[in-house]
Tab-separated table of C-alpha atoms and ligand atoms in Angstrom:
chain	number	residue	atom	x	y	z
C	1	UNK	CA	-88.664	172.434	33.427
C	2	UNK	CA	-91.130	173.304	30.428
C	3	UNK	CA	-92.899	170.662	28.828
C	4	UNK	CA	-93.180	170.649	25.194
C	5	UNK	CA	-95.602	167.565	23.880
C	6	UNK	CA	-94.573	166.474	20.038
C	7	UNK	CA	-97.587	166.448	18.441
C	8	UNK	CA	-95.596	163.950	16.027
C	9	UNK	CA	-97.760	160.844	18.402
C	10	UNK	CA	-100.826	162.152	18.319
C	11	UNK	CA	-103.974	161.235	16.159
C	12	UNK	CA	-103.687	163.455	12.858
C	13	UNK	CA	-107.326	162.553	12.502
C	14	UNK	CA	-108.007	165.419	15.215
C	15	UNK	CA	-105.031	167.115	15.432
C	16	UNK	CA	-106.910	170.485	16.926
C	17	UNK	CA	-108.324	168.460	19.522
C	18	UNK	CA	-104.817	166.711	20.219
C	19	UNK	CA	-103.593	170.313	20.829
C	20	UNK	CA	-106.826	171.373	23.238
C	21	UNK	CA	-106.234	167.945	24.837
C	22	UNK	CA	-102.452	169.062	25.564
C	23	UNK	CA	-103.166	172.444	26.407
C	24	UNK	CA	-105.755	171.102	29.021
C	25	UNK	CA	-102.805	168.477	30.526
C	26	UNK	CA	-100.542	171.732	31.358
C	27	UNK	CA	-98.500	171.667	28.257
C	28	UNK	CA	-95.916	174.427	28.206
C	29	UNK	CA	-95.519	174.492	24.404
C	30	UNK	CA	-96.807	172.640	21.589
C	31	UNK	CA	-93.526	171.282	19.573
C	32	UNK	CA	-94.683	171.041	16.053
C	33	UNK	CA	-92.231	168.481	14.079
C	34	UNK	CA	-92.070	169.435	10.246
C	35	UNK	CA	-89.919	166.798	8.062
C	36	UNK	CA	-89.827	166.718	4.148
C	37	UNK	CA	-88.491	163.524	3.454
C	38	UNK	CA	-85.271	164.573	2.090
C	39	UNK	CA	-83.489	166.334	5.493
C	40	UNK	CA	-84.535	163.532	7.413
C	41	UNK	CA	-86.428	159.943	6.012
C	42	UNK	CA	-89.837	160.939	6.623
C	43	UNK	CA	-92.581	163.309	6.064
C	44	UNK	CA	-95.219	165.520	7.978
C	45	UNK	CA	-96.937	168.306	7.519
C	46	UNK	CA	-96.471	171.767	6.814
C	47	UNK	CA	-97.302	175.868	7.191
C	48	UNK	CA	-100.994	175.260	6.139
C	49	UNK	CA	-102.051	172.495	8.807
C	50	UNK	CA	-100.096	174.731	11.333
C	51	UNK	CA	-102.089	177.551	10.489
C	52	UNK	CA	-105.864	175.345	10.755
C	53	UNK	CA	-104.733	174.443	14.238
C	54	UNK	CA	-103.103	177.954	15.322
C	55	UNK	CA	-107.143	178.816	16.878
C	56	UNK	CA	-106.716	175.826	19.260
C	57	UNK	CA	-105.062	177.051	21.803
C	58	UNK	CA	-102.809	180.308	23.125
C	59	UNK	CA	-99.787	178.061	24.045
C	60	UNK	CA	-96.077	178.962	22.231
C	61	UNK	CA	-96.002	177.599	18.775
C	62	UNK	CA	-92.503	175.828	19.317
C	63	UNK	CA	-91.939	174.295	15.161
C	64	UNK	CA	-89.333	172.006	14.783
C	65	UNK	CA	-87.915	172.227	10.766
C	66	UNK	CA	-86.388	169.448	9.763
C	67	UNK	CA	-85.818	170.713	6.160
C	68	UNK	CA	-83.255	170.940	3.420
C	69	UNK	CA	-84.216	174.455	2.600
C	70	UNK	CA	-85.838	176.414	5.855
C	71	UNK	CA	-85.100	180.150	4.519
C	72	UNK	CA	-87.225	179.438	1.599
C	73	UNK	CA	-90.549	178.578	3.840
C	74	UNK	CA	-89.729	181.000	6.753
C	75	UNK	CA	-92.565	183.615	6.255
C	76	UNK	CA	-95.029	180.926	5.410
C	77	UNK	CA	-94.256	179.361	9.343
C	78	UNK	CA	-94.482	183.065	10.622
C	79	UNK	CA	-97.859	183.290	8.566
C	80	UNK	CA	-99.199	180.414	10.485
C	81	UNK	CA	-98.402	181.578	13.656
C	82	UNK	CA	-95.469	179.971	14.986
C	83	UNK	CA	-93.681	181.941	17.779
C	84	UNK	CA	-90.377	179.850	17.870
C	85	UNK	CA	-88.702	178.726	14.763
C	86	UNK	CA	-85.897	176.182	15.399
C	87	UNK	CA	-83.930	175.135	12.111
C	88	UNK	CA	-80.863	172.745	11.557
C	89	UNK	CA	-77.415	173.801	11.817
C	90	UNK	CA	-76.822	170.820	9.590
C	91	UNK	CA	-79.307	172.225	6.963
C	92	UNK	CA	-78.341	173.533	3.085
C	93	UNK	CA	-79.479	177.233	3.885
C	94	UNK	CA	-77.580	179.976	4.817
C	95	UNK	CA	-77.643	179.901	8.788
C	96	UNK	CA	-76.698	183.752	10.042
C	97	UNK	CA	-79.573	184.598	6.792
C	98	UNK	CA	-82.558	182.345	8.271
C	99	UNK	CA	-81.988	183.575	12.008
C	100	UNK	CA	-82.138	187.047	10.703
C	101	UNK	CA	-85.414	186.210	7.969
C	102	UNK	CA	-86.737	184.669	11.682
C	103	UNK	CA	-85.940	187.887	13.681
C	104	UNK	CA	-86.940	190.296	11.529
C	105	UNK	CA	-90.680	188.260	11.387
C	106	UNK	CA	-90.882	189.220	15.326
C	107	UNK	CA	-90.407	185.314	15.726
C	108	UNK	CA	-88.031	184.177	17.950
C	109	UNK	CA	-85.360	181.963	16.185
C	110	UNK	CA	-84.046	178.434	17.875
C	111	UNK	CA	-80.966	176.285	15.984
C	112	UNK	CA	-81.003	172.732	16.359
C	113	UNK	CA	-78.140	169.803	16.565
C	114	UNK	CA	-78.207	166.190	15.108
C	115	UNK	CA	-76.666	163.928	17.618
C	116	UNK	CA	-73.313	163.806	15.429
C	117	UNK	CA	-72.711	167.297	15.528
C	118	UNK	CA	-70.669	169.395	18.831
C	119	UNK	CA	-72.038	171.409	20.786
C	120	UNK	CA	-69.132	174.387	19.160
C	121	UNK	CA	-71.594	174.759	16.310
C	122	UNK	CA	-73.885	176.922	17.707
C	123	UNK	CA	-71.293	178.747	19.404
C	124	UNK	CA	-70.880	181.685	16.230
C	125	UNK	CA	-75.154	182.142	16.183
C	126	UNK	CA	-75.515	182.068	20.139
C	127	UNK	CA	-76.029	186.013	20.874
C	128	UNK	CA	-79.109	185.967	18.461
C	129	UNK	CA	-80.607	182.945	19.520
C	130	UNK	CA	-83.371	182.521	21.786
C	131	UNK	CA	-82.900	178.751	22.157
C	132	UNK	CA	-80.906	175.940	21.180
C	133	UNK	CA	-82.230	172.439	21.003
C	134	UNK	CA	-80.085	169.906	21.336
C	135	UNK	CA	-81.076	165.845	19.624
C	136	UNK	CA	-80.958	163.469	21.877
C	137	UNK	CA	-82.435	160.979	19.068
C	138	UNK	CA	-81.463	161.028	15.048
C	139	UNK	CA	-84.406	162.932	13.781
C	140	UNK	CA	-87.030	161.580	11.860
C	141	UNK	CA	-89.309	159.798	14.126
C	142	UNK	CA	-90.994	159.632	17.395
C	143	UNK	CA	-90.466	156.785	20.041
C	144	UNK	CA	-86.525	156.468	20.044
C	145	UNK	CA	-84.726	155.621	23.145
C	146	UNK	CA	-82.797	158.729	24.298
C	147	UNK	CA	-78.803	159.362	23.821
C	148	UNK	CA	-78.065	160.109	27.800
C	149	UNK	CA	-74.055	160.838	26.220
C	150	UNK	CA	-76.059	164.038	24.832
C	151	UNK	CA	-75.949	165.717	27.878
C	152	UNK	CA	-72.538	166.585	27.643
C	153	UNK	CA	-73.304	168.634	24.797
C	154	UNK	CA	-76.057	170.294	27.083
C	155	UNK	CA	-73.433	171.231	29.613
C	156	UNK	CA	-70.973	172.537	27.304
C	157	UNK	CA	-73.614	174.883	25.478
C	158	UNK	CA	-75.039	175.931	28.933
C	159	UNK	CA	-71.718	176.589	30.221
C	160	UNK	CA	-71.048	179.117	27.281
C	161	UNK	CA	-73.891	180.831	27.399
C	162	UNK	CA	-73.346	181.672	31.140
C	163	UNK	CA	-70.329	182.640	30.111
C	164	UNK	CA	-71.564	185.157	27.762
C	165	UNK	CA	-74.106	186.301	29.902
C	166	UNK	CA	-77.042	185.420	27.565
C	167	UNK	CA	-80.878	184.136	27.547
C	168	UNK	CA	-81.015	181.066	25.721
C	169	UNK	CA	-82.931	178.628	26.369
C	170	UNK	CA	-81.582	174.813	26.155
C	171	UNK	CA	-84.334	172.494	24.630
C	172	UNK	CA	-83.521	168.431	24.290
C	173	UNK	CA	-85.746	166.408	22.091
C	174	UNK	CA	-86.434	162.761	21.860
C	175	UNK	CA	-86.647	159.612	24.151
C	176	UNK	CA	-87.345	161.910	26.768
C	177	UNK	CA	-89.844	160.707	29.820
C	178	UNK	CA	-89.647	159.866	33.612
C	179	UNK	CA	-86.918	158.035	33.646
C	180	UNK	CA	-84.347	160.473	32.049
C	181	UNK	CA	-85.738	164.012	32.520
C	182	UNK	CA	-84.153	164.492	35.807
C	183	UNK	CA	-80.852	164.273	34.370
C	184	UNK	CA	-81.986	166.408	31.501
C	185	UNK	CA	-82.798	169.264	34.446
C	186	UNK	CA	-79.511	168.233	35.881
C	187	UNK	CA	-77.537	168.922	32.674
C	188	UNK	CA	-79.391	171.998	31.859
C	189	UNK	CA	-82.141	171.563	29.752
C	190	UNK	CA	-84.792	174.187	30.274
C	191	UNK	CA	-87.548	172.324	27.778
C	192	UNK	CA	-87.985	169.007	27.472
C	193	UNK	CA	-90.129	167.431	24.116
C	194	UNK	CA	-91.616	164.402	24.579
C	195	UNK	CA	-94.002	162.332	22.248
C	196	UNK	CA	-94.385	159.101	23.156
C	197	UNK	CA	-94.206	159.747	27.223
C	198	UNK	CA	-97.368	162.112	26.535
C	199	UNK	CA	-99.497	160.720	24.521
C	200	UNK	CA	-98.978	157.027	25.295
C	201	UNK	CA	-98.959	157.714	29.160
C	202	UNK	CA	-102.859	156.777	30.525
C	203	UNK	CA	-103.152	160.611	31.478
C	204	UNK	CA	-101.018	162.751	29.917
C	205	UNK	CA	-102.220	165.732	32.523
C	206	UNK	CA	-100.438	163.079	35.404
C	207	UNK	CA	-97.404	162.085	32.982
C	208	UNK	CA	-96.650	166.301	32.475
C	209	UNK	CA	-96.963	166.972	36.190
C	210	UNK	CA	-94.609	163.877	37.267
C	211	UNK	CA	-91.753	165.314	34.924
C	212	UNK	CA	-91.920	168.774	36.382
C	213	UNK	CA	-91.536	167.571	39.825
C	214	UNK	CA	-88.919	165.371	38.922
C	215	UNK	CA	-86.932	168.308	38.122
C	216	UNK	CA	-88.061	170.509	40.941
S	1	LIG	C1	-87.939	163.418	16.226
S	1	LIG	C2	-88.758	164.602	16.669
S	1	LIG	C3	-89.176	164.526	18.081
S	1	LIG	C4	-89.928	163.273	18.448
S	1	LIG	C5	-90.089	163.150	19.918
S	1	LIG	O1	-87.404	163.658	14.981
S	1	LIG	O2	-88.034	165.796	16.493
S	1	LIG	O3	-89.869	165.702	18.456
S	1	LIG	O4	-91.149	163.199	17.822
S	1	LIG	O5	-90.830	161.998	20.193
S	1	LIG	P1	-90.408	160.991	21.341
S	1	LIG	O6	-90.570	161.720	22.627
S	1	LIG	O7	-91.373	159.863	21.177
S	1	LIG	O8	-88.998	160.588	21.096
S	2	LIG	ZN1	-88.828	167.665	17.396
C-alpha cells in the first residue's frame, strides 16, 4: 500500500516544512487537495503555492482538482510540477479533452468519483488512465468518517481493469486510517490518502508504517 498524506491538515503557516516533515515520515506521495468553492463548498489553494513548495521534496506530486473547470488550469498544475493530475468525472469540462491536455504535458492523468457516482463511469477513460481514485468521503473537507460501502466500487473498477489487462492504479481518499485501511488493501486500493490519521497521529513516521503493515 502507498501512502499519500493530504496536506489539506497540515499547518499552511509552513506548508514546505509540512511536506519535508512528510517526506521524512516515509510518505509515498504528497496528495495536494485544490477546491474553488464552487465544485465543492470550500476553498484552498492553487498552481502558485504548489509551485513555492515543489523544491521541498522529490516525492510524486499527486494534486487532487476539485474544480468546475480543470482543462482551463491544466498547464498551470503541470507548470508547478505536479506529476499526477486527478480531475472529477463529475466536473463541467470536457473529460476525454483534459486527460489528453494531461498526457500530452508528460503528466500522468488520474479521474476521480464522488461517492454518488458508479464505478461504470470511468469505465470509457480507463485505457488512458494511470489511476483512478475513488471518494470514500463527499469532497470538500478533511476529517470525515469513511464510506466502507465504497469498496464495492473499488472491486468493481479493479475487477475491470484486470480484465483489460491494464496499469491503473486504484487510489481511495478520505476517512482513511488504521482501522479501515486493511480492508481498503483487501478491496484493492493501491494508495491510500489520509489527512487527519497523519497529521493528528503523535508520530506520523509510526502512524505511516502501521498502515503499510496492516496491508502487508
Ligand atoms: C477531501 C479531500 C481529502 C481529505 C482527506 O475532500 O479530498 O484528501 O482531505 O482527509 P481525511 O483523511 O482527514 O479524510
Ligand atoms: Zn483529496
Amino acid at each position: 500500500m502507498l501512502i499519500a498524506p493530504s496536506l489539506l491538515s497540515c499547518d499552511f503557516s509552513k506548508f514546505g516544512k509540512e511536506i519535508e516533515r512528510m517526506d521524512l515520515a516515509g510518505a509515498d506521495y504528497m496528495h495536494l487537495d485544490v477546491m474553488d468553492g464552487h465544485f465543492v463548498p470550500n476553498i484552498t489553494f492553487g498552481a502558485p503555492v504548489i509551485k513555492y513548495v515543489r523544491s521541498f521534496t522529490d516525492k510524486v506530486f499527486d494534486v487532487h482538482l476539485m474544480i468546475s473547470e480543470p482543462l482551463k488550469y491544466i498547464d498551470d498544475f503541470c507548470d508547478a510540477g505536479a506529476d499526477i493530475i486527478t480531475f472529477h468525472v463529475e466536473c463541467d469540462s470536457h473529460i476525454e479533452q483534459t486527460i489528453d491536455k494531461i498526457i500530452s504535458r508528460g503528466v500522468k492523468a488520474g479521474l476521480v468519483i464522488k461517492p454518488n457516482t458508479p464505478a461504470s463511469a470511468v469505465f470509457p477513460y480507463l485505457d488512458k488512465l494511470s489511476m483512478v481514485l475513488v471518494m470514500t468521503v463527499e469532497p470538500g473537507f478533511g476529517g470525515q468518517s469513511f464510506m466502507a460501502d465504497m469498496l464495492p466500487k473499488v472491486k468493481e473498477i479493479k475487477e475491470e481493469i484486470n480484465r483489460r489487462g491494464l496499469n491503473v492504479l486504484i487510489q481511495a481518499d478520505g476517512g482513511i486510517g488504521t482501522g479501515n485501511i486493511k480492508a481498503c488493501a483487501e478491496a484493492g486500493v493501491d494508495v491510500a490518502v489520509a489527512g487527519t490519521s497523519v497529521f493528528k497521529a503523535p508520530d506520523p513516521k509510526k502512524a505511516i508504517e502501521e498502515m503499510k503493515n496492516l496491508c502487508k
